[in-house]
Short mmCIF file of C-alpha atoms in Angstrom, two decimals:
data_model
loop_
_atom_site.label_atom_id
_atom_site.label_comp_id
_atom_site.label_asym_id
_atom_site.label_seq_id
_atom_site.Cartn_x
_atom_site.Cartn_y
_atom_site.Cartn_z
CA MET A 1 -49.48 93.76 -104.84
CA HIS A 2 -51.56 91.22 -102.83
CA VAL A 3 -51.17 90.91 -99.20
CA MET A 4 -49.46 87.42 -99.08
CA PRO A 5 -46.59 88.32 -101.63
CA LEU A 6 -45.99 91.49 -99.62
CA LEU A 7 -45.73 89.59 -96.44
CA LEU A 8 -43.47 87.04 -97.94
CA LEU A 9 -41.25 89.73 -99.28
CA ILE A 10 -40.92 91.40 -95.77
CA ALA A 11 -40.49 88.30 -93.92
CA GLY A 12 -37.93 86.87 -96.42
CA SER A 13 -35.90 90.01 -96.74
CA ALA A 14 -35.87 90.49 -92.93
CA ALA A 15 -34.72 86.97 -92.33
CA VAL A 16 -31.84 87.30 -95.05
CA ALA A 17 -30.86 90.74 -93.53
CA GLY A 18 -30.74 89.30 -90.21
CA ALA A 19 -28.62 86.38 -91.28
CA ALA A 20 -26.28 88.75 -93.17
CA ARG A 21 -25.29 90.20 -89.73
CA ARG A 22 -23.55 87.09 -88.86
CA THR A 23 -21.47 87.18 -92.09
CA PRO A 24 -18.66 89.52 -93.37
CA VAL A 25 -20.80 90.26 -96.44
CA PRO A 26 -22.81 93.55 -96.37
CA ALA A 27 -26.57 92.91 -95.94
CA PRO A 28 -27.44 94.77 -99.23
CA LEU A 29 -25.43 92.40 -101.37
CA LEU A 30 -26.86 89.25 -99.82
CA LEU A 31 -30.31 90.61 -100.29
CA VAL A 32 -29.77 91.50 -103.90
CA ALA A 33 -28.31 87.97 -104.49
CA ALA A 34 -31.15 86.32 -102.64
CA GLY A 35 -33.63 88.35 -104.87
CA LEU A 36 -31.91 87.22 -107.95
CA ILE A 37 -32.01 83.63 -106.96
CA VAL A 38 -35.53 83.59 -105.62
CA SER A 39 -36.86 85.49 -108.70
CA TYR A 40 -36.47 82.15 -110.70
CA VAL A 41 -38.25 79.89 -108.09
CA PRO A 42 -41.40 78.70 -109.92
CA TRP A 43 -43.92 79.62 -107.28
CA VAL A 44 -42.44 83.04 -106.36
CA PRO A 45 -44.81 85.76 -107.64
CA GLU A 46 -43.57 88.48 -109.98
CA TYR A 47 -42.51 91.60 -108.18
CA THR A 48 -42.73 94.69 -110.46
CA LEU A 49 -41.38 97.95 -109.00
CA ASP A 50 -44.21 100.51 -109.03
CA PRO A 51 -42.87 103.97 -108.96
CA HIS A 52 -46.13 105.18 -107.55
CA VAL A 53 -45.27 103.04 -104.52
CA VAL A 54 -41.54 103.32 -104.30
CA LEU A 55 -41.16 107.13 -104.71
CA PRO A 56 -43.87 108.43 -102.34
CA LEU A 57 -44.08 105.57 -99.88
CA LEU A 58 -40.58 104.05 -99.61
CA LEU A 59 -38.33 107.01 -100.39
CA PRO A 60 -39.55 109.54 -97.80
CA PRO A 61 -39.02 107.35 -94.68
CA LEU A 62 -35.62 106.10 -95.87
CA LEU A 63 -34.57 109.72 -96.50
CA TYR A 64 -36.02 110.74 -93.16
CA THR A 65 -34.17 108.22 -91.10
CA ALA A 66 -30.88 108.89 -92.98
CA ALA A 67 -31.27 112.72 -92.54
CA THR A 68 -32.25 112.68 -88.92
CA ASP A 69 -29.11 110.49 -88.23
CA SER A 70 -27.00 112.94 -90.02
CA SER A 71 -25.40 115.90 -88.49
CA TYR A 72 -26.61 119.33 -89.59
CA LEU A 73 -23.43 121.00 -88.40
CA ASP A 74 -21.23 118.55 -90.17
CA LEU A 75 -23.26 118.79 -93.33
CA ARG A 76 -23.03 122.69 -93.09
CA ALA A 77 -19.28 122.47 -92.73
CA GLN A 78 -19.04 120.23 -95.71
CA ILE A 79 -21.80 122.07 -97.90
CA ARG A 80 -19.46 122.86 -100.87
CA PRO A 81 -18.32 119.18 -101.56
CA VAL A 82 -21.80 118.04 -100.93
CA ALA A 83 -23.20 120.44 -103.45
CA LEU A 84 -20.65 119.73 -106.07
CA LEU A 85 -21.50 116.04 -105.83
CA SER A 86 -25.30 116.15 -105.28
CA VAL A 87 -25.89 118.68 -108.06
CA GLY A 88 -22.71 119.09 -110.21
CA TYR A 89 -21.89 115.50 -110.44
CA VAL A 90 -25.49 114.34 -111.09
CA LEU A 91 -25.82 116.76 -114.01
CA PHE A 92 -22.33 115.97 -115.30
CA ALA A 93 -23.03 112.33 -115.08
CA THR A 94 -26.48 112.70 -116.83
CA LEU A 95 -24.83 114.46 -119.77
CA VAL A 96 -21.68 112.22 -120.03
CA VAL A 97 -23.42 108.84 -119.60
CA GLY A 98 -26.36 109.99 -121.79
CA TRP A 99 -24.00 110.93 -124.73
CA VAL A 100 -21.92 107.71 -124.47
CA ALA A 101 -25.16 105.54 -124.35
CA TYR A 102 -26.34 107.55 -127.61
CA VAL A 103 -23.09 106.72 -129.30
CA LEU A 104 -22.83 103.19 -128.09
CA VAL A 105 -26.41 101.83 -128.40
CA PRO A 106 -27.90 101.67 -131.83
CA ASP A 107 -31.49 103.15 -132.44
CA LEU A 108 -31.30 104.95 -128.99
CA SER A 109 -32.20 108.66 -129.53
CA LEU A 110 -30.20 111.45 -127.79
CA THR A 111 -33.14 112.31 -125.64
CA ALA A 112 -33.87 108.78 -124.66
CA ALA A 113 -30.16 108.37 -123.83
CA LEU A 114 -30.23 111.44 -121.61
CA VAL A 115 -33.11 109.97 -119.78
CA LEU A 116 -30.95 106.99 -119.17
CA GLY A 117 -28.10 109.15 -117.97
CA ALA A 118 -30.42 110.99 -115.50
CA VAL A 119 -31.78 107.55 -114.31
CA VAL A 120 -28.38 106.14 -113.32
CA ALA A 121 -26.69 109.37 -112.20
CA PRO A 122 -27.58 109.45 -108.55
CA PRO A 123 -25.85 107.17 -106.05
CA ASP A 124 -28.23 105.64 -103.47
CA ALA A 125 -28.97 107.01 -100.05
CA VAL A 126 -29.60 103.57 -98.46
CA ALA A 127 -26.45 101.97 -100.13
CA ALA A 128 -24.25 104.81 -99.09
CA THR A 129 -25.45 104.97 -95.52
CA ALA A 130 -25.16 101.12 -95.12
CA VAL A 131 -21.72 100.99 -96.63
CA ALA A 132 -20.44 103.98 -94.56
CA ARG A 133 -21.94 102.26 -91.31
CA ARG A 134 -20.38 98.95 -92.00
CA VAL A 135 -16.83 99.87 -93.00
CA GLY A 136 -16.32 102.72 -90.50
CA LEU A 137 -15.27 105.51 -92.77
CA PRO A 138 -13.60 108.74 -91.65
CA SER A 139 -16.25 111.18 -90.38
CA ARG A 140 -15.51 113.72 -93.12
CA VAL A 141 -15.88 111.14 -95.92
CA THR A 142 -19.10 109.77 -94.33
CA THR A 143 -20.58 113.24 -94.01
CA ILE A 144 -19.89 114.00 -97.70
CA LEU A 145 -21.40 110.53 -98.87
CA GLN A 146 -24.53 110.86 -96.73
CA GLY A 147 -25.04 114.52 -97.65
CA GLU A 148 -24.66 113.71 -101.27
CA SER A 149 -27.10 110.92 -101.13
CA LEU A 150 -29.63 112.95 -99.31
CA VAL A 151 -29.85 115.55 -102.04
CA ASN A 152 -28.79 113.90 -105.23
CA ASP A 153 -32.24 112.24 -105.82
CA ALA A 154 -33.96 115.58 -106.11
CA THR A 155 -31.43 116.58 -108.80
CA ALA A 156 -31.75 113.45 -110.70
CA ILE A 157 -35.58 113.38 -110.62
CA THR A 158 -35.69 116.87 -111.94
CA ALA A 159 -33.12 116.09 -114.69
CA TYR A 160 -35.13 113.08 -115.60
CA LYS A 161 -38.32 114.98 -115.86
CA VAL A 162 -36.73 117.45 -118.26
CA ALA A 163 -35.05 114.83 -120.40
CA LEU A 164 -38.41 112.76 -120.46
CA ALA A 165 -40.32 115.76 -121.69
CA ALA A 166 -37.92 116.07 -124.52
CA ALA A 167 -38.04 112.38 -125.31
CA VAL A 168 -41.78 112.11 -125.42
CA GLY A 169 -42.12 115.22 -127.57
CA GLU A 170 -43.45 117.63 -125.11
CA GLY A 171 -41.07 120.50 -126.30
CA ALA A 172 -38.71 120.91 -123.45
CA THR A 173 -36.15 123.64 -123.59
CA TRP A 174 -33.03 124.50 -121.83
CA ALA A 175 -34.65 127.53 -120.29
CA GLY A 176 -37.62 125.57 -119.30
CA GLY A 177 -35.42 122.87 -117.84
CA ILE A 178 -33.45 125.38 -115.74
CA GLY A 179 -36.65 126.88 -114.50
CA GLU A 180 -38.13 123.54 -113.53
CA PHE A 181 -34.89 122.73 -111.67
CA LEU A 182 -34.95 126.03 -109.72
CA LEU A 183 -38.66 125.58 -109.07
CA ALA A 184 -38.12 121.98 -107.69
CA ALA A 185 -35.08 122.97 -105.54
CA LEU A 186 -36.24 126.26 -104.16
CA GLY A 187 -39.81 124.99 -103.77
CA GLY A 188 -38.63 122.03 -102.05
CA VAL A 189 -36.42 123.74 -99.54
CA GLY A 190 -39.16 126.44 -99.00
CA VAL A 191 -41.79 123.78 -98.18
CA GLY A 192 -39.27 122.17 -95.72
CA LEU A 193 -38.63 125.51 -94.21
CA VAL A 194 -42.34 126.34 -93.78
CA LEU A 195 -43.23 122.92 -92.25
CA MET A 196 -40.24 122.24 -89.96
CA VAL A 197 -41.11 124.78 -87.24
CA PRO A 198 -44.87 124.00 -86.80
CA ILE A 199 -44.09 120.19 -86.86
CA HIS A 200 -41.41 120.62 -84.20
CA TRP A 201 -43.77 122.81 -82.09
CA MET A 202 -46.25 119.99 -82.17
CA ARG A 203 -43.69 117.38 -81.13
CA THR A 204 -42.63 119.48 -78.12
CA HIS A 205 -46.16 120.30 -77.04
CA LEU A 206 -47.83 116.98 -77.40
CA LYS A 207 -47.63 115.18 -74.09
CA GLU A 208 -48.20 111.49 -75.14
CA ALA A 209 -45.14 109.62 -76.68
CA LEU A 210 -47.50 107.43 -78.80
CA VAL A 211 -49.10 110.56 -80.27
CA GLN A 212 -45.78 112.12 -80.85
CA ASN A 213 -44.34 109.11 -82.54
CA SER A 214 -47.52 108.74 -84.82
CA LEU A 215 -46.74 112.38 -85.77
CA SER A 216 -43.17 111.31 -86.48
CA LEU A 217 -44.21 108.43 -88.67
CA LEU A 218 -46.48 110.67 -90.72
CA THR A 219 -44.01 113.65 -91.06
CA PRO A 220 -41.92 112.35 -94.12
CA PHE A 221 -44.95 111.32 -96.12
CA PHE A 222 -46.71 114.67 -95.38
CA ALA A 223 -43.70 116.86 -96.29
CA TYR A 224 -43.09 114.85 -99.50
CA ALA A 225 -46.83 114.92 -100.55
CA VAL A 226 -47.11 118.75 -99.94
CA ALA A 227 -43.99 119.63 -101.85
CA GLU A 228 -44.96 117.29 -104.82
CA GLN A 229 -48.38 118.74 -104.83
CA LEU A 230 -46.76 122.15 -105.43
CA HIS A 231 -44.60 120.78 -108.21
CA ALA A 232 -41.58 121.17 -105.88
CA SER A 233 -39.08 118.68 -104.68
CA GLY A 234 -40.45 116.24 -102.12
CA VAL A 235 -36.99 114.88 -101.53
CA LEU A 236 -35.59 118.19 -100.38
CA ALA A 237 -38.66 119.00 -98.38
CA VAL A 238 -38.20 115.78 -96.38
CA VAL A 239 -34.50 116.30 -96.02
CA VAL A 240 -34.90 119.89 -94.80
CA VAL A 241 -37.54 118.84 -92.20
CA ALA A 242 -35.59 115.84 -90.93
CA LEU A 243 -32.37 117.64 -90.46
CA TYR A 244 -34.17 120.41 -88.49
CA LEU A 245 -36.05 117.87 -86.30
CA GLY A 246 -32.90 115.82 -85.83
CA HIS A 247 -30.96 118.96 -84.77
CA ARG A 248 -33.56 120.01 -82.25
CA ASN A 249 -34.43 116.45 -81.08
CA TRP A 250 -32.95 117.07 -77.63
CA GLU A 251 -36.02 119.42 -76.97
CA VAL A 252 -38.38 116.36 -77.08
CA ASP A 253 -39.06 114.54 -73.92
CA PHE A 254 -36.93 111.39 -73.19
CA ALA A 255 -39.94 108.84 -73.54
CA THR A 256 -40.59 110.07 -77.04
CA ARG A 257 -36.96 109.84 -78.03
CA LEU A 258 -36.55 106.26 -76.63
CA GLN A 259 -39.63 105.19 -78.41
CA GLU A 260 -38.87 107.00 -81.70
CA GLU A 261 -35.40 105.56 -81.93
CA ALA A 262 -36.81 102.02 -81.68
CA VAL A 263 -39.68 102.65 -84.04
CA TRP A 264 -37.47 104.20 -86.77
CA LYS A 265 -34.78 101.54 -86.43
CA MET A 266 -37.45 98.91 -87.03
CA VAL A 267 -38.97 100.74 -89.99
CA ALA A 268 -35.58 101.44 -91.60
CA PHE A 269 -34.52 97.76 -91.17
CA ILE A 270 -37.77 96.55 -92.87
CA LEU A 271 -37.69 99.08 -95.58
CA GLU A 272 -33.88 98.74 -96.32
CA SER A 273 -34.25 94.95 -96.54
CA ALA A 274 -37.21 94.94 -98.63
CA VAL A 275 -35.70 97.53 -101.02
CA PHE A 276 -32.56 95.53 -101.80
CA ALA A 277 -34.55 92.24 -102.15
CA LEU A 278 -36.76 94.03 -104.68
CA ILE A 279 -33.84 95.06 -106.74
CA GLY A 280 -32.81 91.42 -107.30
CA LEU A 281 -36.42 90.34 -107.84
CA GLN A 282 -36.63 92.54 -110.94
CA LEU A 283 -34.52 90.42 -113.24
CA PRO A 284 -37.26 88.34 -114.76
CA VAL A 285 -39.31 91.46 -115.42
CA ILE A 286 -36.33 93.27 -117.07
CA LEU A 287 -35.34 90.27 -119.20
CA LYS A 288 -38.89 89.69 -120.38
CA GLY A 289 -39.07 93.14 -121.90
CA LEU A 290 -35.62 93.08 -123.42
CA GLY A 291 -36.75 91.60 -126.75
CA GLU A 292 -34.61 92.32 -129.80
CA TYR A 293 -31.52 93.33 -127.59
CA GLU A 294 -31.04 89.92 -126.20
CA GLY A 295 -27.67 88.30 -126.62
CA ALA A 296 -24.03 89.33 -126.48
CA SER A 297 -24.74 92.72 -127.63
CA ALA A 298 -26.94 93.77 -124.63
CA ALA A 299 -24.24 92.44 -122.20
CA TRP A 300 -21.63 94.37 -124.08
CA TYR A 301 -23.65 97.57 -123.63
CA ALA A 302 -24.18 96.81 -119.96
CA VAL A 303 -20.43 96.31 -119.19
CA ALA A 304 -19.55 99.45 -121.10
CA LEU A 305 -22.06 101.62 -119.54
CA PHE A 306 -21.01 100.23 -115.96
CA ALA A 307 -17.40 101.18 -116.81
CA VAL A 308 -18.57 104.62 -118.01
CA VAL A 309 -20.57 105.33 -114.88
CA VAL A 310 -17.51 104.36 -112.74
CA VAL A 311 -15.01 106.49 -114.74
CA THR A 312 -17.37 109.37 -114.99
CA ARG A 313 -17.48 109.65 -111.17
CA PHE A 314 -13.81 109.67 -110.82
CA ALA A 315 -13.60 112.31 -113.54
CA TRP A 316 -15.77 114.62 -111.41
CA VAL A 317 -14.47 113.80 -107.90
CA TYR A 318 -10.90 114.56 -108.24
CA PRO A 319 -11.11 117.94 -110.11
CA ALA A 320 -14.19 118.90 -107.72
CA THR A 321 -12.00 118.13 -104.75
CA PHE A 322 -8.59 119.72 -105.56
CA LEU A 323 -9.49 122.57 -108.00
CA PRO A 324 -11.26 124.65 -105.68
CA ARG A 325 -8.31 124.59 -103.23
CA LEU A 326 -5.96 125.56 -106.01
CA LEU A 327 -8.20 128.49 -107.12
CA SER A 328 -9.14 129.86 -103.60
CA ALA A 329 -6.76 130.71 -100.71
CA ARG A 330 -9.82 131.08 -98.47
CA ILE A 331 -10.70 127.51 -99.02
CA ARG A 332 -7.17 126.46 -98.21
CA GLU A 333 -7.22 128.35 -94.97
CA ARG A 334 -10.68 127.28 -93.86
CA GLU A 335 -10.78 123.52 -94.87
CA GLU A 336 -8.65 120.61 -94.03
CA ASN A 337 -6.49 119.31 -96.73
CA PRO A 338 -8.20 116.37 -98.56
CA THR A 339 -6.10 113.24 -99.46
CA TRP A 340 -6.18 111.46 -102.66
CA LYS A 341 -7.16 108.25 -100.67
CA GLY A 342 -10.30 109.89 -99.28
CA SER A 343 -11.18 111.09 -102.68
CA PHE A 344 -10.55 107.65 -104.16
CA VAL A 345 -13.08 106.22 -101.64
CA ILE A 346 -15.71 108.80 -102.42
CA GLY A 347 -15.17 108.10 -106.16
CA TRP A 348 -15.52 104.28 -105.67
CA ALA A 349 -18.55 104.53 -103.13
CA GLY A 350 -20.99 105.31 -105.98
CA MET A 351 -23.50 102.49 -105.61
CA ARG A 352 -26.74 102.90 -107.23
CA GLY A 353 -29.94 101.59 -105.89
CA VAL A 354 -33.72 101.30 -105.88
CA VAL A 355 -34.50 104.95 -106.72
CA SER A 356 -32.71 104.55 -110.21
CA LEU A 357 -34.94 101.59 -110.90
CA ALA A 358 -38.05 103.23 -109.64
CA ILE A 359 -37.43 106.19 -111.95
CA ALA A 360 -36.78 103.94 -114.83
CA PHE A 361 -40.01 102.14 -114.29
CA SER A 362 -41.81 105.32 -114.40
CA ILE A 363 -40.78 105.89 -118.05
CA PRO A 364 -44.21 105.86 -120.03
CA LEU A 365 -44.85 103.02 -122.45
CA THR A 366 -45.78 105.44 -125.12
CA ALA A 367 -44.39 108.78 -126.26
CA HIS A 368 -46.36 111.83 -127.59
CA GLY A 369 -48.87 110.77 -130.23
CA GLY A 370 -49.27 107.25 -129.02
CA GLU A 371 -46.10 105.82 -130.36
CA ASP A 372 -43.94 103.40 -128.41
CA PHE A 373 -41.39 105.02 -126.31
CA ASP A 374 -37.92 104.63 -127.97
CA GLY A 375 -35.63 102.36 -126.11
CA ARG A 376 -37.66 102.01 -122.85
CA ASN A 377 -36.65 98.25 -122.50
CA MET A 378 -33.10 98.84 -123.13
CA ILE A 379 -33.01 101.78 -120.59
CA LEU A 380 -34.71 99.40 -117.94
CA PHE A 381 -32.09 96.74 -118.69
CA LEU A 382 -29.15 99.04 -118.55
CA THR A 383 -30.43 100.64 -115.41
CA PHE A 384 -30.69 97.25 -113.82
CA THR A 385 -27.23 95.99 -114.71
CA THR A 386 -25.58 99.27 -113.54
CA VAL A 387 -27.42 99.00 -110.23
CA ILE A 388 -26.36 95.37 -109.81
CA GLY A 389 -22.82 96.10 -111.05
CA THR A 390 -22.27 98.92 -108.71
CA LEU A 391 -23.77 97.08 -105.73
CA VAL A 392 -21.87 93.90 -106.30
CA VAL A 393 -18.49 95.24 -107.65
CA GLN A 394 -18.17 98.37 -105.57
CA GLY A 395 -19.98 97.09 -102.62
CA LEU A 396 -17.82 94.03 -102.17
CA THR A 397 -14.53 95.74 -102.94
CA LEU A 398 -14.91 98.91 -100.87
CA PRO A 399 -14.20 97.34 -97.35
CA PRO A 400 -10.87 95.65 -98.64
CA LEU A 401 -10.03 98.80 -100.54
CA ILE A 402 -10.24 100.87 -97.43
CA ARG A 403 -7.89 98.34 -95.70
CA VAL A 404 -5.40 98.43 -98.46
CA LEU A 405 -5.36 102.28 -98.59
CA LYS A 406 -5.03 102.27 -94.81
CA LEU A 407 -7.60 105.04 -94.58
CA PRO A 408 -7.80 106.06 -90.87
CA GLY A 409 -11.09 105.39 -89.30
CA ARG A 410 -12.68 107.25 -86.41
CA ASP A 411 -10.26 107.99 -83.49
CA GLN A 412 -12.16 105.95 -80.79
CA GLN A 413 -9.68 107.10 -78.01
CA ALA A 414 -10.24 110.68 -78.86
CA GLU A 415 -13.93 110.38 -79.17
CA THR A 416 -14.13 108.62 -75.76
CA LEU A 417 -11.84 111.42 -74.31
CA ALA A 418 -14.26 114.16 -75.68
CA GLU A 419 -17.13 112.26 -74.34
CA ALA A 420 -15.52 112.08 -70.93
CA ASN A 421 -14.74 115.70 -70.76
CA ALA A 422 -18.37 116.58 -71.95
CA GLN A 423 -19.76 114.34 -69.09
CA ALA A 424 -17.47 115.92 -66.47
CA GLN A 425 -18.72 119.48 -67.42
CA ALA A 426 -22.32 118.22 -67.37
CA SER A 427 -21.92 116.53 -64.05
CA ARG A 428 -20.32 119.64 -62.35
CA ALA A 429 -23.41 121.60 -63.47
CA ALA A 430 -25.76 118.89 -62.27
CA GLU A 431 -23.90 118.81 -58.83
CA ARG A 432 -24.22 122.64 -58.45
CA ARG A 433 -28.02 122.34 -59.43
CA LEU A 434 -28.56 119.46 -56.98
CA GLU A 435 -26.98 121.46 -54.14
CA GLU A 436 -29.08 124.58 -54.86
CA LEU A 437 -32.22 122.40 -54.86
CA LEU A 438 -31.38 120.59 -51.64
CA SER A 439 -30.58 123.83 -49.87
CA ASP A 440 -34.33 124.73 -50.32
CA GLU A 441 -36.43 123.30 -47.49
CA ARG A 442 -39.20 122.46 -50.03
CA ASN A 443 -36.79 120.03 -51.55
CA THR A 444 -35.75 118.31 -48.25
CA LEU A 445 -34.82 114.52 -48.79
CA PRO A 446 -33.83 111.89 -46.21
CA PRO A 447 -29.94 111.64 -46.46
CA PRO A 448 -30.01 108.02 -48.11
CA LEU A 449 -32.12 109.46 -51.09
CA ALA A 450 -29.99 112.61 -51.42
CA ASP A 451 -26.89 110.34 -51.35
CA ARG A 452 -28.37 108.23 -54.09
CA LEU A 453 -28.71 111.16 -56.39
CA ARG A 454 -25.12 111.94 -55.84
CA THR A 455 -23.98 108.40 -56.46
CA VAL A 456 -25.97 108.06 -59.76
CA LEU A 457 -24.42 111.26 -60.92
CA GLU A 458 -20.96 110.06 -59.88
CA ARG A 459 -21.46 106.75 -61.60
CA ARG A 460 -22.42 108.47 -64.87
CA ARG A 461 -19.41 110.66 -64.68
CA ASN A 462 -16.89 107.94 -63.98
CA ALA A 463 -18.32 105.38 -66.41
CA VAL A 464 -16.72 107.12 -69.49
CA TRP A 465 -13.29 107.55 -67.90
CA GLU A 466 -13.33 103.85 -66.95
CA ARG A 467 -13.52 103.00 -70.75
CA LEU A 468 -10.18 104.68 -70.99
CA GLY A 469 -8.63 102.78 -68.06
CA GLN A 470 -7.04 99.37 -67.69
CA VAL A 471 -8.85 96.18 -68.42
CA ASN A 472 -9.28 93.11 -66.31
CA THR A 473 -6.38 90.73 -67.19
CA VAL A 474 -8.58 87.69 -66.78
CA THR A 475 -11.79 88.67 -68.82
CA GLY A 476 -10.45 91.47 -70.93
CA GLU A 477 -13.21 93.79 -69.65
CA THR A 478 -13.02 97.25 -68.43
CA ALA A 479 -14.47 98.15 -65.10
CA ASP A 480 -17.51 99.78 -66.97
CA ASP A 481 -18.09 96.48 -68.93
CA THR A 482 -17.91 94.36 -65.63
CA TYR A 483 -20.29 96.68 -63.95
CA ARG A 484 -22.87 96.41 -66.78
CA ARG A 485 -22.52 92.60 -66.81
CA LEU A 486 -22.89 92.20 -63.07
CA SER A 487 -25.96 94.66 -63.13
CA ARG A 488 -27.71 92.73 -65.91
CA GLU A 489 -27.13 89.45 -63.95
CA MET A 490 -28.78 90.93 -60.87
CA ILE A 491 -31.67 92.32 -62.77
CA SER A 492 -32.12 88.90 -64.41
CA ALA A 493 -32.32 87.24 -60.94
CA GLU A 494 -35.01 89.80 -59.97
CA ARG A 495 -36.98 89.16 -63.22
CA GLY A 496 -36.86 85.49 -62.56
CA VAL A 497 -38.41 85.89 -59.18
CA PHE A 498 -41.12 88.24 -60.45
CA VAL A 499 -42.13 85.57 -63.11
CA LYS A 500 -42.20 82.75 -60.50
CA LEU A 501 -44.47 84.83 -58.25
CA ARG A 502 -46.80 85.41 -61.26
CA ASP A 503 -46.89 81.78 -62.05
CA GLY A 504 -47.66 81.03 -58.42
CA ARG A 505 -50.64 83.50 -58.56
CA HIS A 506 -48.90 85.69 -55.92
CA ILE A 507 -49.09 88.71 -58.29
CA ASP A 508 -51.16 89.22 -61.35
CA ASP A 509 -49.85 89.85 -64.98
CA GLU A 510 -50.54 93.65 -64.76
CA MET A 511 -48.40 93.93 -61.69
CA LEU A 512 -45.78 91.80 -63.48
CA ARG A 513 -45.61 94.12 -66.48
CA THR A 514 -45.23 97.12 -64.12
CA LEU A 515 -42.26 95.45 -62.25
CA LEU A 516 -40.64 94.16 -65.49
CA ARG A 517 -40.91 97.60 -67.09
CA ARG A 518 -39.11 99.06 -64.09
CA LEU A 519 -36.42 96.52 -64.52
CA ASP A 520 -36.18 97.25 -68.19
CA LEU A 521 -35.55 100.90 -67.68
CA GLU A 522 -32.81 100.09 -65.08
CA GLU A 523 -31.12 97.65 -67.42
CA ALA A 524 -31.37 100.30 -70.19
CA ALA A 525 -29.62 102.81 -67.92
CA ALA A 526 -26.99 100.28 -66.93
CA PHE A 527 -26.22 98.87 -70.36
CA ARG A 528 -25.88 100.96 -73.52
CA GLU A 529 -25.75 99.01 -76.75
CA ALA A 530 -22.62 99.67 -78.66
CA ALA A 531 -24.03 99.28 -82.00
#
């Protein structure tokens, strides 16, 4: 891809994603729709998904951001449902969807149909995270969906490789397939376990935030490349490393954390936007290769396969949710009782995404012996329609479905109370430490400075409790909100004076940047963005 088309893709997708934030429609859907429309504008270049770009260059950072934002402890608590979905469901969907496609589509061999099944089996990590973040799902449901989407790509890619080997005539066997799956899974986890400790050690011992964040940007690509070089799962290697680094992120200095959060938010925003736009832009490429399947028959196959994909997920989710509880008293004692509503949302939240398309595009043009690969164009078409169908139908209906089901969201009051209690305990520990330090003559401070330390600590402790208190009857603000607003107004007034002094040549630009950075840090401390 040339530079100008790439820049147009990034700029256009970022603009659409930014506009989507002002609408009730989820950004992924607007991006896909924009891609579909723009793909038929005459001067727009043809964007073809290159699996050699998507899988090693786009997938690792997207998985890394999703995994570092996840909770290792929550995922460990939900390991059984996550494993049943990310491994069991993907293999089940591969077999069921593959068999139905074999029966439904003429001239599609069983092995080629299983390739299709593996391609469309995994729900997308980016889509799942975007939807969960937008609709405010309960924490348990969000954890299960995020955990599934982090691991299922590894299962699907391995199943695809086994089915593809059989389809192209390389003599794949069940034993060989199981061996390859175990090698990929255990190898990927092993690579992640080996890399995570030294990478974390470097993060905690490097002193420059810029160097630390350069390491952070390289980490997902390095972990993925090492694992793939060893014929292991790069997906699992990235996820293991990211979960560990996210869990131990508190050990990194504050400057690195602040910078890292901003950098990865920007990277995730650009990549997610471009990925969904790319999905829509594939329509001309897909239709161009469809050939003899054009017409009503291809549309019928697409609708039927979409329905099978949706039904197959429900056919797995409900038994996988309730059967273990019926069969095991230990599970009933240790885990909270799932509801049919939560399971329905998990079943409906099965959007497919760019990984499925990238895998489909990696299908070779020719099979063993130089013959054309049987059904490649139909597999690409059905993958595309399934991705679009799940994103549009399920993505659009999921928010109203949650409202209709009255699925309880996160308990904001309880979470704020827990935050206030945690802050109170931390403040008491800080007060004791401060008094210990001030009692040492080496730490003697003038009374105003010592009082300032105590005031800052008291302010931090009271801020959370104030969110639980009454609001201003005139403005509707809590005392904490009013404090933040007034603080920002004062800082804005100071900033204006500094700029005027610079413009009047009373201070130079270097001093202005120093003073503005000080104000920026004070504003960041006074105002925490609620997003």
